[in-house]
PDB file of C-alpha atoms and ligand atoms in Angstrom:
ATOM      1  CA  MET A   1     -26.643 -34.902  12.650  1.00 46.00           C
ATOM      2  CA  ALA A   2     -27.058 -37.074   9.798  1.00 43.00           C
ATOM      3  CA  LYS A   3     -30.898 -38.087   8.533  1.00 46.00           C
ATOM      4  CA  LYS A   4     -31.769 -41.363  10.030  1.00 58.00           C
ATOM      5  CA  GLY A   5     -30.871 -44.248   7.985  1.00 75.00           C
ATOM      6  CA  ALA A   6     -27.713 -42.559   6.725  1.00 92.00           C
ATOM      7  CA  ILE A   7     -24.651 -44.847   6.719  1.00 93.00           C
ATOM      8  CA  ILE A   8     -22.123 -42.210   5.618  1.00 94.00           C
ATOM      9  CA  GLU A   9     -22.658 -38.519   4.890  1.00 96.00           C
ATOM     10  CA  LEU A  10     -20.414 -35.978   3.085  1.00 97.00           C
ATOM     11  CA  ARG A  11     -21.145 -32.369   3.978  1.00 97.00           C
ATOM     12  CA  ASP A  12     -19.600 -29.612   1.919  1.00 97.00           C
ATOM     13  CA  VAL A  13     -16.496 -31.586   1.383  1.00 97.00           C
ATOM     14  CA  TRP A  14     -13.342 -29.809  -0.672  1.00 97.00           C
ATOM     15  CA  LYS A  15     -10.508 -31.841  -1.377  1.00 97.00           C
ATOM     16  CA  THR A  16      -7.477 -30.094  -2.599  1.00 97.00           C
ATOM     17  CA  TYR A  17      -4.204 -31.600  -3.910  1.00 95.00           C
ATOM     18  CA  GLN A  18      -1.021 -29.575  -4.057  1.00 91.00           C
ATOM     19  CA  MET A  19       1.157 -30.782  -7.072  1.00 88.00           C
ATOM     20  CA  GLY A  20       4.760 -28.371  -6.352  1.00 91.00           C
ATOM     21  CA  ALA A  21       3.179 -24.834  -7.645  1.00 92.00           C
ATOM     22  CA  THR A  22      -0.112 -26.318  -8.776  1.00 94.00           C
ATOM     23  CA  THR A  23      -3.236 -26.524  -6.897  1.00 94.00           C
ATOM     24  CA  VAL A  24      -5.701 -29.042  -7.801  1.00 94.00           C
ATOM     25  CA  GLN A  25      -9.229 -28.551  -6.919  1.00 96.00           C
ATOM     26  CA  ALA A  26     -10.420 -32.151  -6.905  1.00 97.00           C
ATOM     27  CA  LEU A  27     -13.751 -31.625  -4.755  1.00 98.00           C
ATOM     28  CA  ARG A  28     -15.538 -28.241  -4.485  1.00 98.00           C
ATOM     29  CA  GLY A  29     -18.131 -28.850  -2.059  1.00 97.00           C
ATOM     30  CA  ILE A  30     -19.696 -32.247  -2.292  1.00 97.00           C
ATOM     31  CA  SER A  31     -22.602 -32.987   0.034  1.00 97.00           C
ATOM     32  CA  LEU A  32     -24.367 -36.354  -0.267  1.00 96.00           C
ATOM     33  CA  GLN A  33     -25.874 -39.238   1.775  1.00 96.00           C
ATOM     34  CA  ILE A  34     -25.587 -42.782   1.290  1.00 96.00           C
ATOM     35  CA  PHE A  35     -28.214 -44.848   2.842  1.00 95.00           C
ATOM     36  CA  GLU A  36     -28.857 -48.376   4.130  1.00 94.00           C
ATOM     37  CA  ASP A  37     -29.488 -50.831   1.331  1.00 93.00           C
ATOM     38  CA  GLU A  38     -29.102 -48.384  -1.617  1.00 95.00           C
ATOM     39  CA  PHE A  39     -27.423 -48.914  -5.081  1.00 97.00           C
ATOM     40  CA  VAL A  40     -26.033 -45.928  -6.052  1.00 97.00           C
ATOM     41  CA  ALA A  41     -23.921 -45.011  -9.292  1.00 97.00           C
ATOM     42  CA  VAL A  42     -21.682 -42.111  -9.678  1.00 97.00           C
ATOM     43  CA  GLN A  43     -20.784 -40.816 -13.098  1.00 96.00           C
ATOM     44  CA  GLY A  44     -18.849 -38.068 -14.749  1.00 95.00           C
ATOM     45  CA  PRO A  45     -16.192 -37.290 -17.104  1.00 94.00           C
ATOM     46  CA  SER A  46     -12.673 -38.271 -16.353  1.00 94.00           C
ATOM     47  CA  GLY A  47     -10.756 -36.104 -13.636  1.00 95.00           C
ATOM     48  CA  SER A  48     -14.271 -35.008 -12.341  1.00 96.00           C
ATOM     49  CA  GLY A  49     -13.708 -36.280  -8.890  1.00 97.00           C
ATOM     50  CA  LYS A  50     -15.413 -39.511  -8.774  1.00 97.00           C
ATOM     51  CA  SER A  51     -12.607 -41.665  -7.391  1.00 96.00           C
ATOM     52  CA  THR A  52     -11.781 -38.956  -4.851  1.00 97.00           C
ATOM     53  CA  SER A  53     -15.226 -38.837  -3.714  1.00 97.00           C
ATOM     54  CA  VAL A  54     -15.412 -42.660  -3.238  1.00 96.00           C
ATOM     55  CA  ASN A  55     -12.365 -42.436  -1.300  1.00 94.00           C
ATOM     56  CA  MET A  56     -13.830 -40.101   1.044  1.00 94.00           C
ATOM     57  CA  ILE A  57     -17.234 -42.322   1.239  1.00 95.00           C
ATOM     58  CA  GLY A  58     -14.778 -45.210   2.059  1.00 93.00           C
ATOM     59  CA  CYS A  59     -13.045 -43.341   4.564  1.00 89.00           C
ATOM     60  CA  LEU A  60      -9.661 -44.109   2.918  1.00 88.00           C
ATOM     61  CA  ASP A  61      -9.016 -40.109   2.664  1.00 87.00           C
ATOM     62  CA  LEU A  62      -9.691 -37.031   4.773  1.00 89.00           C
ATOM     63  CA  PRO A  63     -11.157 -33.892   3.373  1.00 94.00           C
ATOM     64  CA  THR A  64      -9.325 -30.631   2.993  1.00 95.00           C
ATOM     65  CA  LYS A  65     -12.384 -28.611   4.154  1.00 95.00           C
ATOM     66  CA  GLY A  66     -15.814 -30.109   5.478  1.00 96.00           C
ATOM     67  CA  SER A  67     -16.889 -33.199   7.119  1.00 96.00           C
ATOM     68  CA  ILE A  68     -17.584 -36.923   6.769  1.00 95.00           C
ATOM     69  CA  PHE A  69     -20.236 -38.684   9.119  1.00 94.00           C
ATOM     70  CA  LEU A  70     -20.629 -42.084   9.654  1.00 91.00           C
ATOM     71  CA  ASP A  71     -23.520 -43.447  11.353  1.00 88.00           C
ATOM     72  CA  GLY A  72     -23.914 -39.776  12.294  1.00 88.00           C
ATOM     73  CA  LYS A  73     -20.437 -39.398  13.912  1.00 88.00           C
ATOM     74  CA  ASP A  74     -17.651 -37.036  12.658  1.00 92.00           C
ATOM     75  CA  ILE A  75     -14.982 -39.416  11.399  1.00 90.00           C
ATOM     76  CA  SER A  76     -12.266 -36.511  11.706  1.00 85.00           C
ATOM     77  CA  LYS A  77     -12.573 -37.232  15.521  1.00 85.00           C
ATOM     78  CA  LEU A  78     -11.428 -40.878  15.111  1.00 87.00           C
ATOM     79  CA  SER A  79      -8.230 -42.087  15.277  1.00 88.00           C
ATOM     80  CA  GLU A  80      -6.136 -43.474  12.560  1.00 86.00           C
ATOM     81  CA  SER A  81      -6.406 -46.914  13.820  1.00 88.00           C
ATOM     82  CA  GLU A  82     -10.198 -46.754  14.359  1.00 87.00           C
ATOM     83  CA  LEU A  83     -10.439 -45.600  10.936  1.00 87.00           C
ATOM     84  CA  ALA A  84      -8.539 -48.486   9.771  1.00 86.00           C
ATOM     85  CA  GLN A  85     -11.163 -50.858  11.667  1.00 85.00           C
ATOM     86  CA  ILE A  86     -13.854 -49.194  10.144  1.00 86.00           C
ATOM     87  CA  ARG A  87     -12.432 -49.787   6.760  1.00 85.00           C
ATOM     88  CA  GLY A  88     -11.449 -53.336   7.295  1.00 84.00           C
ATOM     89  CA  ARG A  89     -14.804 -54.442   8.911  1.00 86.00           C
ATOM     90  CA  ARG A  90     -17.551 -52.139   7.356  1.00 91.00           C
ATOM     91  CA  ILE A  91     -16.324 -51.383   3.870  1.00 93.00           C
ATOM     92  CA  GLY A  92     -15.290 -53.540   1.026  1.00 94.00           C
ATOM     93  CA  PHE A  93     -13.220 -52.253  -2.013  1.00 95.00           C
ATOM     94  CA  VAL A  94     -13.486 -53.373  -5.609  1.00 95.00           C
ATOM     95  CA  PHE A  95     -10.920 -51.586  -8.130  1.00 93.00           C
ATOM     96  CA  GLN A  96     -10.932 -51.019 -11.921  1.00 91.00           C
ATOM     97  CA  GLN A  97      -7.528 -52.699 -12.035  1.00 92.00           C
ATOM     98  CA  PHE A  98      -8.841 -55.609  -9.919  1.00 94.00           C
ATOM     99  CA  ASN A  99      -5.499 -55.378  -7.724  1.00 94.00           C
ATOM    100  CA  LEU A 100      -5.072 -59.139  -6.963  1.00 97.00           C
ATOM    101  CA  ILE A 101      -1.856 -60.204  -5.549  1.00 97.00           C
ATOM    102  CA  PRO A 102      -0.157 -62.077  -8.372  1.00 97.00           C
ATOM    103  CA  THR A 103       1.735 -64.465  -6.565  1.00 97.00           C
ATOM    104  CA  LEU A 104      -1.234 -65.793  -4.635  1.00 97.00           C
ATOM    105  CA  SER A 105      -3.668 -68.180  -5.824  1.00 98.00           C
ATOM    106  CA  ALA A 106      -7.552 -66.975  -5.991  1.00 98.00           C
ATOM    107  CA  ILE A 107      -8.291 -68.494  -2.807  1.00 97.00           C
ATOM    108  CA  GLU A 108      -5.287 -67.052  -1.161  1.00 97.00           C
ATOM    109  CA  ASN A 109      -6.285 -63.664  -2.360  1.00 97.00           C
ATOM    110  CA  VAL A 110      -9.627 -63.975  -0.557  1.00 96.00           C
ATOM    111  CA  MET A 111      -8.406 -64.885   2.508  1.00 95.00           C
ATOM    112  CA  LEU A 112      -5.851 -62.339   2.823  1.00 92.00           C
ATOM    113  CA  PRO A 113      -7.823 -59.646   4.139  1.00 87.00           C
ATOM    114  CA  MET A 114      -9.094 -61.939   7.147  1.00 87.00           C
ATOM    115  CA  THR A 115      -5.300 -62.581   8.085  1.00 84.00           C
ATOM    116  CA  PHE A 116      -5.328 -58.747   8.883  1.00 78.00           C
ATOM    117  CA  GLN A 117      -8.435 -59.402  11.060  1.00 76.00           C
ATOM    118  CA  GLY A 118      -7.102 -62.077  12.917  1.00 81.00           C
ATOM    119  CA  VAL A 119      -9.500 -65.052  11.777  1.00 86.00           C
ATOM    120  CA  PRO A 120      -8.026 -68.590  12.284  1.00 92.00           C
ATOM    121  CA  PHE A 121      -6.810 -70.239   9.156  1.00 93.00           C
ATOM    122  CA  GLU A 122      -9.469 -72.998   8.701  1.00 95.00           C
ATOM    123  CA  LYS A 123     -12.191 -70.182   9.386  1.00 94.00           C
ATOM    124  CA  ARG A 124     -10.434 -68.207   6.693  1.00 94.00           C
ATOM    125  CA  ARG A 125     -10.337 -71.111   4.131  1.00 96.00           C
ATOM    126  CA  GLU A 126     -14.046 -72.064   4.608  1.00 96.00           C
ATOM    127  CA  ARG A 127     -15.358 -68.387   4.298  1.00 95.00           C
ATOM    128  CA  ALA A 128     -12.857 -67.941   1.150  1.00 97.00           C
ATOM    129  CA  GLU A 129     -14.600 -71.240  -0.270  1.00 97.00           C
ATOM    130  CA  ASN A 130     -18.228 -69.856   0.202  1.00 96.00           C
ATOM    131  CA  LEU A 131     -17.525 -66.632  -1.280  1.00 95.00           C
ATOM    132  CA  LEU A 132     -15.941 -68.171  -4.135  1.00 96.00           C
ATOM    133  CA  LYS A 133     -18.980 -70.362  -4.686  1.00 95.00           C
ATOM    134  CA  LEU A 134     -21.013 -67.151  -4.599  1.00 91.00           C
ATOM    135  CA  VAL A 135     -19.216 -65.540  -7.254  1.00 92.00           C
ATOM    136  CA  ASP A 136     -19.133 -68.846  -9.208  1.00 92.00           C
ATOM    137  CA  MET A 137     -15.321 -69.367  -9.097  1.00 95.00           C
ATOM    138  CA  ASP A 138     -14.959 -72.312  -6.787  1.00 95.00           C
ATOM    139  CA  ASP A 139     -13.728 -74.251  -9.534  1.00 97.00           C
ATOM    140  CA  ARG A 140     -10.751 -71.831 -10.200  1.00 97.00           C
ATOM    141  CA  ALA A 141      -9.537 -71.681  -6.276  1.00 97.00           C
ATOM    142  CA  ASN A 142      -5.905 -72.451  -7.191  1.00 98.00           C
ATOM    143  CA  HIS A 143      -5.420 -70.578 -10.218  1.00 98.00           C
ATOM    144  CA  ARG A 144      -3.207 -67.545 -10.313  1.00 98.00           C
ATOM    145  CA  PRO A 145      -4.659 -64.319 -11.349  1.00 97.00           C
ATOM    146  CA  SER A 146      -2.472 -64.411 -14.691  1.00 97.00           C
ATOM    147  CA  GLU A 147      -4.339 -67.458 -15.482  1.00 97.00           C
ATOM    148  CA  LEU A 148      -7.614 -65.992 -15.162  1.00 97.00           C
ATOM    149  CA  SER A 149      -9.545 -63.886 -17.749  1.00 95.00           C
ATOM    150  CA  GLY A 150     -10.502 -59.686 -16.637  1.00 95.00           C
ATOM    151  CA  GLY A 151     -14.125 -60.804 -15.487  1.00 94.00           C
ATOM    152  CA  GLU A 152     -12.799 -63.822 -13.578  1.00 95.00           C
ATOM    153  CA  GLN A 153     -10.395 -61.732 -11.799  1.00 96.00           C
ATOM    154  CA  GLN A 154     -13.032 -59.003 -10.943  1.00 94.00           C
ATOM    155  CA  ARG A 155     -15.357 -61.926  -9.481  1.00 95.00           C
ATOM    156  CA  ILE A 156     -12.161 -62.939  -7.248  1.00 97.00           C
ATOM    157  CA  ALA A 157     -12.027 -59.467  -6.273  1.00 96.00           C
ATOM    158  CA  ILE A 158     -15.728 -59.164  -5.605  1.00 95.00           C
ATOM    159  CA  ALA A 159     -15.398 -62.533  -3.159  1.00 95.00           C
ATOM    160  CA  ARG A 160     -12.274 -60.703  -1.640  1.00 95.00           C
ATOM    161  CA  ALA A 161     -14.327 -57.668  -0.835  1.00 94.00           C
ATOM    162  CA  LEU A 162     -16.903 -59.318   0.726  1.00 93.00           C
ATOM    163  CA  VAL A 163     -14.671 -61.331   3.175  1.00 92.00           C
ATOM    164  CA  ASN A 164     -15.101 -59.421   6.579  1.00 88.00           C
ATOM    165  CA  ASP A 165     -18.998 -58.970   5.519  1.00 90.00           C
ATOM    166  CA  PRO A 166     -18.930 -55.511   5.147  1.00 93.00           C
ATOM    167  CA  GLU A 167     -22.208 -53.336   4.991  1.00 94.00           C
ATOM    168  CA  VAL A 168     -20.767 -51.495   2.327  1.00 96.00           C
ATOM    169  CA  VAL A 169     -19.239 -52.286  -1.155  1.00 96.00           C
ATOM    170  CA  LEU A 170     -17.400 -49.542  -3.019  1.00 97.00           C
ATOM    171  CA  ALA A 171     -16.681 -50.376  -6.490  1.00 97.00           C
ATOM    172  CA  ASP A 172     -14.619 -47.615  -8.673  1.00 96.00           C
ATOM    173  CA  GLU A 173     -15.230 -48.396 -12.472  1.00 95.00           C
ATOM    174  CA  PRO A 174     -15.255 -52.036 -11.470  1.00 95.00           C
ATOM    175  CA  THR A 175     -16.176 -52.713 -15.268  1.00 94.00           C
ATOM    176  CA  GLY A 176     -13.594 -50.468 -16.913  1.00 92.00           C
ATOM    177  CA  ASN A 177     -11.535 -52.956 -17.898  1.00 91.00           C
ATOM    178  CA  LEU A 178     -14.043 -55.564 -19.138  1.00 92.00           C
ATOM    179  CA  ASP A 179     -16.015 -55.831 -22.587  1.00 91.00           C
ATOM    180  CA  SER A 180     -19.693 -54.958 -22.227  1.00 90.00           C
ATOM    181  CA  LYS A 181     -20.836 -58.513 -21.664  1.00 92.00           C
ATOM    182  CA  THR A 182     -18.467 -59.154 -18.982  1.00 92.00           C
ATOM    183  CA  GLY A 183     -19.285 -55.837 -17.350  1.00 92.00           C
ATOM    184  CA  ALA A 184     -22.984 -56.756 -17.241  1.00 92.00           C
ATOM    185  CA  MET A 185     -22.349 -59.659 -15.617  1.00 91.00           C
ATOM    186  CA  ILE A 186     -20.111 -58.199 -12.923  1.00 92.00           C
ATOM    187  CA  MET A 187     -23.353 -55.675 -12.323  1.00 92.00           C
ATOM    188  CA  ASP A 188     -25.670 -58.765 -12.126  1.00 91.00           C
ATOM    189  CA  PHE A 189     -23.333 -59.806  -9.043  1.00 90.00           C
ATOM    190  CA  LEU A 190     -23.342 -56.220  -7.406  1.00 94.00           C
ATOM    191  CA  LYS A 191     -27.153 -56.288  -8.103  1.00 94.00           C
ATOM    192  CA  LYS A 192     -27.531 -59.620  -6.501  1.00 92.00           C
ATOM    193  CA  LEU A 193     -25.074 -58.626  -3.397  1.00 93.00           C
ATOM    194  CA  ASN A 194     -27.424 -55.496  -3.118  1.00 96.00           C
ATOM    195  CA  LYS A 195     -30.685 -57.502  -3.029  1.00 95.00           C
ATOM    196  CA  GLU A 196     -29.070 -59.568  -0.192  1.00 92.00           C
ATOM    197  CA  GLY A 197     -28.703 -56.314   1.610  1.00 93.00           C
ATOM    198  CA  LYS A 198     -25.467 -54.877   0.819  1.00 95.00           C
ATOM    199  CA  THR A 199     -25.195 -51.082   0.292  1.00 96.00           C
ATOM    200  CA  ILE A 200     -23.311 -50.722  -3.198  1.00 97.00           C
ATOM    201  CA  VAL A 201     -21.687 -47.329  -4.431  1.00 97.00           C
ATOM    202  CA  MET A 202     -20.279 -47.923  -7.955  1.00 97.00           C
ATOM    203  CA  VAL A 203     -18.316 -45.526 -10.068  1.00 97.00           C
ATOM    204  CA  THR A 204     -19.226 -45.896 -13.768  1.00 93.00           C
ATOM    205  CA  HIS A 205     -18.602 -44.752 -17.111  1.00 86.00           C
ATOM    206  CA  ASP A 206     -21.276 -46.717 -18.711  1.00 89.00           C
ATOM    207  CA  ASN A 207     -24.682 -45.116 -19.004  1.00 90.00           C
ATOM    208  CA  ASN A 208     -26.631 -48.722 -19.744  1.00 90.00           C
ATOM    209  CA  LEU A 209     -25.281 -49.880 -16.061  1.00 92.00           C
ATOM    210  CA  ALA A 210     -25.591 -46.660 -14.126  1.00 92.00           C
ATOM    211  CA  ARG A 211     -29.303 -46.779 -15.440  1.00 91.00           C
ATOM    212  CA  LYS A 212     -29.583 -49.966 -13.421  1.00 91.00           C
ATOM    213  CA  ALA A 213     -28.837 -48.109 -10.251  1.00 94.00           C
ATOM    214  CA  GLU A 214     -31.579 -46.814  -7.978  1.00 92.00           C
ATOM    215  CA  ARG A 215     -29.976 -43.435  -7.752  1.00 95.00           C
ATOM    216  CA  VAL A 216     -27.089 -41.856 -10.027  1.00 96.00           C
ATOM    217  CA  ILE A 217     -24.802 -38.907  -8.727  1.00 97.00           C
ATOM    218  CA  PHE A 218     -23.317 -36.833 -11.704  1.00 97.00           C
ATOM    219  CA  LEU A 219     -19.963 -35.033 -11.093  1.00 97.00           C
ATOM    220  CA  LYS A 220     -18.270 -32.541 -12.829  1.00 97.00           C
ATOM    221  CA  ASP A 221     -15.255 -30.247 -12.121  1.00 97.00           C
ATOM    222  CA  GLY A 222     -15.539 -31.474  -8.533  1.00 97.00           C
ATOM    223  CA  GLU A 223     -18.998 -30.402  -7.821  1.00 98.00           C
ATOM    224  CA  ILE A 224     -22.436 -32.368  -8.061  1.00 97.00           C
ATOM    225  CA  VAL A 225     -24.130 -31.298 -11.027  1.00 95.00           C
ATOM    226  CA  LYS A 226     -27.102 -33.588 -11.143  1.00 88.00           C
ATOM    227  CA  HIS A 227     -28.941 -36.156  -9.098  1.00 87.00           C
ATOM    228  CA  LEU A 228     -31.047 -38.951 -10.658  1.00 87.00           C
ATOM    229  CA  SER A 229     -33.124 -41.209  -8.370  1.00 81.00           C
TER     230      SER A 229
HETATM  231  N1  ADP B   1      -3.297 -37.761  -5.221  1.00 74.52           N
HETATM  232  C1  ADP B   1      -3.306 -36.948  -6.160  1.00 74.52           C
HETATM  233  N2  ADP B   1      -2.621 -35.862  -6.253  1.00 74.52           N
HETATM  234  C2  ADP B   1      -2.894 -34.883  -7.208  1.00 74.52           C
HETATM  235  N3  ADP B   1      -4.142 -34.524  -7.879  1.00 74.52           N
HETATM  236  C3  ADP B   1      -4.876 -35.586  -7.725  1.00 74.52           C
HETATM  237  C4  ADP B   1      -4.479 -36.887  -6.842  1.00 74.52           C
HETATM  238  N4  ADP B   1      -5.652 -37.683  -7.047  1.00 74.52           N
HETATM  239  C5  ADP B   1      -6.661 -36.949  -8.164  1.00 74.52           C
HETATM  240  N5  ADP B   1      -6.164 -35.888  -8.305  1.00 74.52           N
HETATM  241  C6  ADP B   1      -6.416 -34.634  -9.364  1.00 74.52           C
HETATM  242  O1  ADP B   1      -7.807 -34.460  -8.743  1.00 74.52           O
HETATM  243  C7  ADP B   1      -8.726 -34.583  -9.868  1.00 74.52           C
HETATM  244  C8  ADP B   1      -9.775 -35.785  -9.545  1.00 74.52           C
HETATM  245  O2  ADP B   1      -9.437 -36.773  -9.703  1.00 74.52           O
HETATM  246  P1  ADP B   1     -10.403 -38.439  -9.697  1.00 74.52           P
HETATM  247  O3  ADP B   1     -10.944 -38.307  -8.504  1.00 74.52           O
HETATM  248  O4  ADP B   1      -9.209 -39.431  -9.614  1.00 74.52           O
HETATM  249  O5  ADP B   1     -11.261 -37.950 -10.770  1.00 74.52           O
HETATM  250  P2  ADP B   1     -12.002 -39.250 -11.679  1.00 74.52           P
HETATM  251  O6  ADP B   1     -12.123 -40.605 -10.835  1.00 74.52           O
HETATM  252  O7  ADP B   1     -13.386 -38.703 -11.582  1.00 74.52           O
HETATM  253  O8  ADP B   1     -11.380 -39.648 -12.938  1.00 74.52           O
HETATM  254  C9  ADP B   1      -8.259 -34.811 -10.960  1.00 74.52           C
HETATM  255  O9  ADP B   1      -7.732 -33.374 -11.610  1.00 74.52           O
HETATM  256  C10 ADP B   1      -6.696 -35.480 -10.682  1.00 74.52           C
HETATM  257  O10 ADP B   1      -5.886 -35.202 -11.519  1.00 74.52           O
HETATM  258 MG1   MG B   2     -11.437 -42.606 -11.111  1.00 74.52          MG
END
């Protein structure tokens, strides 16, 4: 069983990708636990397995070998639709490329995930307005992504990640496409969310940002090489 308080545990997780004749060992026996209310940073060189690990933590992907436990339950025993429910309700994702839908306005982008959870229109709109206020973007609600700066798009993406009130927010290099000042501001938003009770796991290249996390996991060649807390 997972230790009490661990929301997610990876236990000896291996991930192998087969690319024609080539086998890529993306993860080689990763074991880690993510506890309630933590702020964890994941660092490591490009190709070290950061995104693969975070996708495992987010139940977006299953390991080739090893186990993932959510609240102490082995997720390999869940059906695909149960996993989709968990992802939709308990986990929010933020990506380096923002991944906003270009044809939708800021507020429509934020409302979209609630559509899949069957939330009525008026409720979706009200919740999206509140979240846009939270990230100081309520005055840009009707702008398309192309009319917003990178930092503004990422704030919209953070608002979108929060719509279903997830316990865990996973951010894969959320500041990777931003200048350092804007990146620091995004980090401040994530810190604020953490203080309000969200568990945050953030991949970053930036030592200055990683230092602001409570705990840093260093990956190299698909293995955890260092763990600072
Ligand atoms: N879908 C995939 N198919 C094949 N190889 C992949 C795939 N995703 C990742 N990899 C490989 O797995 C390794 C780890 O990738 P990734 O987790 O994206 O690293 P990071 O996020 O640290 O840059 C890399 O060698 C990468 O090329
Ligand atoms: Mg990556």
